[in-house]
Amino acid sequence: MARKKVNLIDQIPVLKEKLQVVDEGENSFLVIERKNPIEKIAIRFFKQPAFRKINLDVEGAFILKRLDGIKNVAELEVDFNEAFGNEDGMSLARLVRFLQIVDSYGWLKWKNKPQN
């Protein structure tokens, strides 16, 4: 049986439960709990922090804050264009590439767009 092709534009990206975007002053961070066994040893014996903080640029923070489980990629692009513009016509390509990178780390879940 052939696989059904899925259009990424119709997919709804969602950050996984344990991840959150935190603002500290003018900087935004993606905060990730360190929970694999080796990291737990490092936390306990080497006094490492229990969370990793990934520094986000303005655009990355903007996108991750809007992953609410309701908006699909096309709707996120509209929000992005309203905030940052699209002079070069590449905003969708940049948005999709950013989401692919975040997904490659296993930080996203994808939901299908509800059928009307």
Coordinates of N, CA, C and O in Angstrom, one line a residue:
M1 N 0.8 -1.2 0.0 CA 0.0 0.0 0.0 C 0.9 1.2 0.0 O 1.8 1.3 0.8
A2 N 0.6 2.2 -0.8 CA 1.4 3.4 -0.9 C 1.1 4.3 0.2 O 0.0 4.4 0.7
R3 N 2.2 5.0 0.6 CA 2.0 6.0 1.7 C 1.3 7.2 1.2 O 1.5 7.7 0.1
K4 N 0.5 7.8 2.0 CA -0.2 9.0 1.7 C 0.7 10.2 1.9 O 1.3 10.3 2.9
K5 N 0.8 11.0 0.9 CA 1.7 12.2 1.0 C 1.1 13.2 1.9 O -0.1 13.5 1.8
V6 N 1.9 13.8 2.7 CA 1.4 14.8 3.7 C 2.0 16.2 3.3 O 3.2 16.3 3.1
N7 N 1.2 17.2 3.2 CA 1.7 18.5 2.9 C 2.1 19.2 4.2 O 1.2 19.4 5.1
L8 N 3.3 19.6 4.3 CA 3.8 20.2 5.5 C 3.1 21.5 5.8 O 2.9 21.9 7.0
I9 N 2.6 22.2 4.8 CA 2.0 23.5 5.0 C 0.7 23.3 5.8 O 0.2 24.2 6.5
D10 N 0.0 22.2 5.6 CA -1.2 21.9 6.3 C -1.0 21.3 7.7 O -2.0 21.2 8.5
Q11 N 0.2 20.9 8.1 CA 0.5 20.3 9.4 C 0.5 21.4 10.5 O 0.9 22.6 10.2
I12 N 0.2 21.0 11.7 CA 0.2 21.9 12.8 C 1.4 21.5 13.8 O 1.3 20.4 14.4
P13 N 2.4 22.3 13.9 CA 3.5 22.0 14.8 C 3.2 22.4 16.2 O 2.6 23.4 16.4
V14 N 3.7 21.6 17.1 CA 3.5 21.9 18.6 C 4.7 21.5 19.3 O 5.3 20.5 19.1
L15 N 5.2 22.4 20.2 CA 6.3 22.1 21.1 C 6.0 21.0 22.0 O 4.8 20.9 22.5
K16 N 6.9 20.1 22.3 CA 6.6 19.0 23.2 C 6.4 19.6 24.6 O 6.8 20.7 24.9
E17 N 5.7 18.8 25.5 CA 5.2 19.2 26.8 C 6.3 19.8 27.7 O 6.1 20.8 28.4
K18 N 7.4 19.2 27.8 CA 8.5 19.6 28.7 C 9.3 20.9 28.3 O 10.2 21.3 29.0
L19 N 9.0 21.4 27.1 CA 9.7 22.5 26.6 C 8.9 23.8 26.7 O 7.7 23.8 26.6
Q20 N 9.7 24.9 27.0 CA 9.0 26.2 27.1 C 9.9 27.3 26.6 O 11.1 27.2 26.7
V21 N 9.3 28.4 26.1 CA 10.1 29.5 25.7 C 10.0 30.5 26.8 O 8.9 30.9 27.3
V22 N 11.1 31.0 27.3 CA 11.2 31.9 28.4 C 11.9 33.2 28.0 O 12.9 33.2 27.3
D23 N 11.3 34.4 28.4 CA 11.9 35.7 28.2 C 12.6 36.1 29.4 O 12.1 36.1 30.5
E24 N 13.9 36.5 29.2 CA 14.7 37.1 30.3 C 15.2 38.4 29.8 O 16.2 38.4 29.1
G25 N 14.6 39.5 30.2 CA 15.0 40.8 29.7 C 14.7 40.9 28.2 O 13.6 40.6 27.8
E26 N 15.7 41.2 27.4 CA 15.5 41.3 26.0 C 15.8 40.0 25.3 O 15.6 39.9 24.1
N27 N 16.3 39.0 26.0 CA 16.7 37.7 25.4 C 15.5 36.7 25.6 O 14.8 36.7 26.6
S28 N 15.4 35.8 24.6 CA 14.5 34.6 24.8 C 15.3 33.3 24.7 O 16.2 33.2 23.9
F29 N 14.8 32.4 25.5 CA 15.5 31.1 25.5 C 14.4 30.0 25.4 O 13.3 30.1 25.9
L30 N 14.9 28.9 24.8 CA 14.1 27.6 24.8 C 14.7 26.8 25.9 O 15.9 26.5 25.9
V31 N 13.9 26.5 26.9 CA 14.4 25.8 28.1 C 14.0 24.3 28.0 O 12.9 24.0 27.8
I32 N 15.0 23.5 28.1 CA 14.9 22.0 27.9 C 15.4 21.3 29.2 O 16.5 21.5 29.6
E33 N 14.5 20.4 29.7 CA 14.9 19.7 30.9 C 15.9 18.6 30.5 O 15.7 17.9 29.5
R34 N 17.0 18.4 31.2 CA 18.0 17.4 30.9 C 17.6 16.2 31.7 O 17.7 16.2 33.0
K35 N 17.2 15.1 31.0 CA 16.7 14.0 31.8 C 17.2 12.6 31.3 O 16.7 11.6 31.9
N36 N 18.1 12.5 30.4 CA 18.7 11.2 30.1 C 19.6 10.8 31.2 O 20.1 11.6 32.0
P37 N 19.9 9.5 31.4 CA 20.7 9.0 32.5 C 22.1 9.7 32.6 O 22.6 10.0 33.7
I38 N 22.8 9.9 31.5 CA 24.1 10.5 31.6 C 24.0 11.9 32.1 O 24.9 12.3 32.9
E39 N 23.1 12.6 31.6 CA 22.9 14.0 32.0 C 22.5 14.1 33.5 O 23.0 15.0 34.2
K40 N 21.7 13.1 34.0 CA 21.4 13.1 35.4 C 22.6 12.9 36.3 O 22.7 13.5 37.4
I41 N 23.5 12.1 35.8 CA 24.8 11.9 36.5 C 25.6 13.2 36.6 O 26.1 13.6 37.6
A42 N 25.7 13.8 35.4 CA 26.4 15.1 35.4 C 25.8 16.2 36.3 O 26.5 16.9 36.9
I43 N 24.5 16.2 36.3 CA 23.8 17.1 37.2 C 24.1 16.8 38.7 O 24.4 17.7 39.4
R44 N 24.0 15.6 39.0 CA 24.2 15.2 40.4 C 25.7 15.3 40.9 O 25.9 15.9 41.9
F45 N 26.6 14.8 40.1 CA 28.0 14.7 40.6 C 28.9 15.9 40.2 O 29.8 16.2 40.8
F46 N 28.5 16.5 39.0 CA 29.4 17.5 38.5 C 28.7 18.9 38.6 O 29.2 19.9 38.1
K47 N 27.6 18.9 39.3 CA 26.8 20.2 39.6 C 26.5 20.9 38.3 O 26.5 22.1 38.3
Q48 N 26.1 20.2 37.3 CA 25.6 20.8 36.1 C 24.2 21.3 36.2 O 23.4 20.8 37.1
P49 N 23.8 22.3 35.4 CA 22.4 22.7 35.5 C 21.4 21.7 35.1 O 21.7 20.8 34.2
A50 N 20.2 21.7 35.7 CA 19.2 20.7 35.4 C 18.4 21.0 34.1 O 17.7 20.1 33.5
F51 N 18.6 22.2 33.5 CA 18.0 22.6 32.3 C 19.0 23.2 31.3 O 20.0 23.8 31.8
R52 N 18.8 23.0 30.1 CA 19.6 23.6 29.0 C 18.8 24.8 28.5 O 17.6 24.8 28.4
K53 N 19.5 25.9 28.3 CA 18.9 27.1 27.8 C 19.5 27.4 26.4 O 20.6 27.7 26.3
I54 N 18.6 27.3 25.4 CA 19.0 27.6 24.0 C 18.6 29.0 23.7 O 17.4 29.4 23.7
N55 N 19.6 29.8 23.3 CA 19.4 31.2 23.0 C 18.7 31.3 21.7 O 19.1 30.8 20.7
L56 N 17.6 32.1 21.6 CA 16.8 32.2 20.4 C 16.9 33.7 19.9 O 17.0 34.6 20.7
D57 N 16.9 33.8 18.6 CA 16.9 35.2 18.0 C 15.4 35.6 18.0 O 14.5 34.9 18.4
V58 N 15.2 36.8 17.6 CA 13.8 37.4 17.7 C 12.8 36.6 16.8 O 11.7 36.3 17.3
E59 N 13.3 36.2 15.6 CA 12.4 35.5 14.8 C 12.1 34.1 15.3 O 10.9 33.6 15.2
G60 N 13.1 33.4 15.8 CA 12.9 32.1 16.3 C 12.0 32.1 17.5 O 11.1 31.2 17.7
A61 N 12.1 33.0 18.4 CA 11.3 33.2 19.6 C 9.8 33.5 19.2 O 8.9 32.9 19.7
F62 N 9.7 34.3 18.1 CA 8.4 34.7 17.6 C 7.6 33.4 17.2 O 6.5 33.2 17.5
I63 N 8.3 32.6 16.4 CA 7.7 31.4 15.8 C 7.4 30.4 17.0 O 6.2 29.9 17.0
L64 N 8.3 30.1 17.8 CA 8.1 29.1 18.9 C 7.0 29.5 19.8 O 6.3 28.6 20.4
K65 N 6.8 30.8 20.1 CA 5.8 31.2 21.0 C 4.4 31.1 20.4 O 3.4 31.0 21.1
R66 N 4.3 30.9 19.1 CA 3.0 30.8 18.4 C 2.7 29.3 18.1 O 1.7 29.1 17.4
L67 N 3.4 28.4 18.5 CA 3.1 27.0 18.3 C 2.1 26.5 19.3 O 2.4 26.0 20.3
D68 N 0.8 26.9 19.1 CA -0.2 26.7 20.1 C -1.1 25.4 19.8 O -2.0 25.1 20.6
G69 N -0.8 24.7 18.8 CA -1.6 23.5 18.5 C -2.8 23.8 17.7 O -3.6 22.9 17.4
I70 N -3.0 25.0 17.3 CA -4.2 25.4 16.5 C -3.7 25.9 15.1 O -4.4 25.6 14.1
K71 N -2.7 26.7 15.0 CA -2.2 27.3 13.8 C -1.3 26.3 13.0 O -0.4 25.7 13.5
N72 N -1.6 26.2 11.7 CA -0.8 25.4 10.8 C 0.4 26.2 10.3 O 0.4 27.4 10.6
V73 N 1.2 25.6 9.5 CA 2.4 26.3 9.0 C 2.0 27.5 8.1 O 2.6 28.6 8.2
A74 N 1.0 27.4 7.3 CA 0.6 28.5 6.5 C 0.1 29.7 7.3 O 0.4 30.9 7.0
E75 N -0.6 29.4 8.4 CA -1.1 30.5 9.3 C 0.1 31.1 10.0 O 0.1 32.4 10.3
L76 N 1.1 30.3 10.4 CA 2.3 30.9 11.1 C 3.0 31.8 10.1 O 3.6 32.8 10.5
E77 N 3.0 31.4 8.8 CA 3.7 32.3 7.8 C 3.0 33.6 7.7 O 3.7 34.7 7.6
V78 N 1.7 33.7 7.8 CA 1.0 34.9 7.7 C 1.3 35.8 8.9 O 1.6 37.0 8.8
D79 N 1.4 35.2 10.1 CA 1.8 36.0 11.3 C 3.2 36.5 11.2 O 3.5 37.6 11.5
F80 N 4.1 35.7 10.7 CA 5.5 36.0 10.5 C 5.6 37.2 9.5 O 6.4 38.1 9.8
N81 N 4.9 37.1 8.4 CA 5.0 38.2 7.4 C 4.4 39.5 8.0 O 4.9 40.6 7.6
E82 N 3.4 39.5 8.8 CA 2.8 40.7 9.4 C 3.8 41.3 10.3 O 3.9 42.5 10.4
A83 N 4.6 40.5 11.0 CA 5.5 41.0 12.0 C 6.9 41.5 11.4 O 7.4 42.5 11.8
F84 N 7.4 40.7 10.4 CA 8.7 40.9 9.9 C 8.8 41.3 8.5 O 9.8 41.6 7.9
G85 N 7.7 41.2 7.7 CA 7.7 41.5 6.3 C 8.2 40.3 5.5 O 8.7 39.3 6.0
N86 N 8.1 40.5 4.2 CA 8.6 39.4 3.3 C 9.1 40.0 2.0 O 8.6 39.8 0.9
E87 N 10.1 40.9 2.1 CA 10.6 41.6 1.0 C 11.2 40.7 0.0 O 11.1 40.9 -1.2
D88 N 11.9 39.6 0.4 CA 12.6 38.8 -0.5 C 11.8 37.5 -1.0 O 12.2 36.8 -1.8
G89 N 10.6 37.4 -0.4 CA 9.7 36.3 -0.8 C 10.1 34.9 -0.3 O 9.7 33.9 -0.8
M90 N 11.0 34.9 0.7 CA 11.6 33.6 1.2 C 11.1 33.3 2.6 O 11.7 32.4 3.2
S91 N 10.1 34.0 3.1 CA 9.7 33.7 4.5 C 9.2 32.3 4.7 O 9.5 31.7 5.7
L92 N 8.4 31.8 3.8 CA 7.9 30.4 4.0 C 9.1 29.4 4.0 O 9.1 28.5 4.8
A93 N 10.1 29.6 3.1 CA 11.2 28.7 3.0 C 12.0 28.8 4.3 O 12.4 27.7 4.9
R94 N 12.2 30.0 4.9 CA 12.9 30.1 6.1 C 12.1 29.5 7.3 O 12.7 28.9 8.2
L95 N 10.8 29.7 7.3 CA 10.0 29.2 8.4 C 10.0 27.6 8.3 O 10.2 27.0 9.4
V96 N 9.9 27.1 7.2 CA 9.9 25.6 7.1 C 11.2 25.0 7.5 O 11.3 24.0 8.2
R97 N 12.3 25.7 7.0 CA 13.7 25.2 7.4 C 13.9 25.3 8.9 O 14.4 24.4 9.5
F98 N 13.4 26.4 9.5 CA 13.5 26.5 11.0 C 12.8 25.4 11.7 O 13.3 24.8 12.6
L99 N 11.6 25.1 11.2 CA 10.8 24.1 11.9 C 11.4 22.7 11.6 O 11.3 21.8 12.5
Q100 N 12.0 22.5 10.5 CA 12.7 21.2 10.2 C 13.9 21.1 11.2 O 14.1 20.0 11.7
I101 N 14.6 22.1 11.4 CA 15.8 22.1 12.4 C 15.3 21.8 13.8 O 15.8 20.9 14.5
V102 N 14.3 22.5 14.2 CA 13.7 22.2 15.6 C 13.2 20.8 15.7 O 13.4 20.1 16.7
D103 N 12.5 20.3 14.6 CA 12.0 18.9 14.6 C 13.1 17.9 14.6 O 13.0 16.8 15.2
S104 N 14.3 18.2 14.0 CA 15.4 17.3 13.9 C 15.9 17.0 15.3 O 16.5 15.9 15.6
Y105 N 15.8 17.9 16.3 CA 16.2 17.7 17.6 C 15.1 17.0 18.5 O 15.4 16.7 19.6
G106 N 14.0 16.7 17.9 CA 12.9 16.0 18.6 C 12.1 16.8 19.5 O 11.5 16.4 20.4
W107 N 12.1 18.1 19.2 CA 11.4 19.1 20.1 C 10.0 19.4 19.6 O 9.2 20.1 20.3
L108 N 9.5 18.9 18.5 CA 8.2 19.2 18.0 C 7.4 17.9 17.8 O 7.9 16.8 17.6
K109 N 6.1 18.1 17.9 CA 5.1 17.1 17.6 C 4.3 17.7 16.4 O 4.2 18.9 16.3
W110 N 3.8 16.9 15.5 CA 3.0 17.3 14.4 C 1.6 16.8 14.5 O 1.4 15.6 14.7
K111 N 0.6 17.6 14.3 CA -0.8 17.2 14.2 C -1.3 17.5 12.8 O -0.8 18.4 12.2
N112 N -2.2 16.7 12.4 CA -2.9 16.9 11.1 C -3.9 18.0 11.2 O -4.6 18.1 12.3
K113 N -4.1 18.7 10.2 CA -5.1 19.7 10.1 C -6.5 19.0 10.2 O -6.7 18.0 9.4
P114 N -7.4 19.5 11.0 CA -8.7 18.8 11.1 C -9.5 18.9 9.7 O -9.4 19.9 9.1
Q115 N -10.1 17.9 9.4 CA -10.9 17.9 8.1 C -12.3 18.5 8.4 O -12.9 18.3 9.4
N116 N -12.7 19.4 7.5 CA -13.9 20.1 7.6 C -15.1 19.3 7.0 O -15.0 18.6 6.1

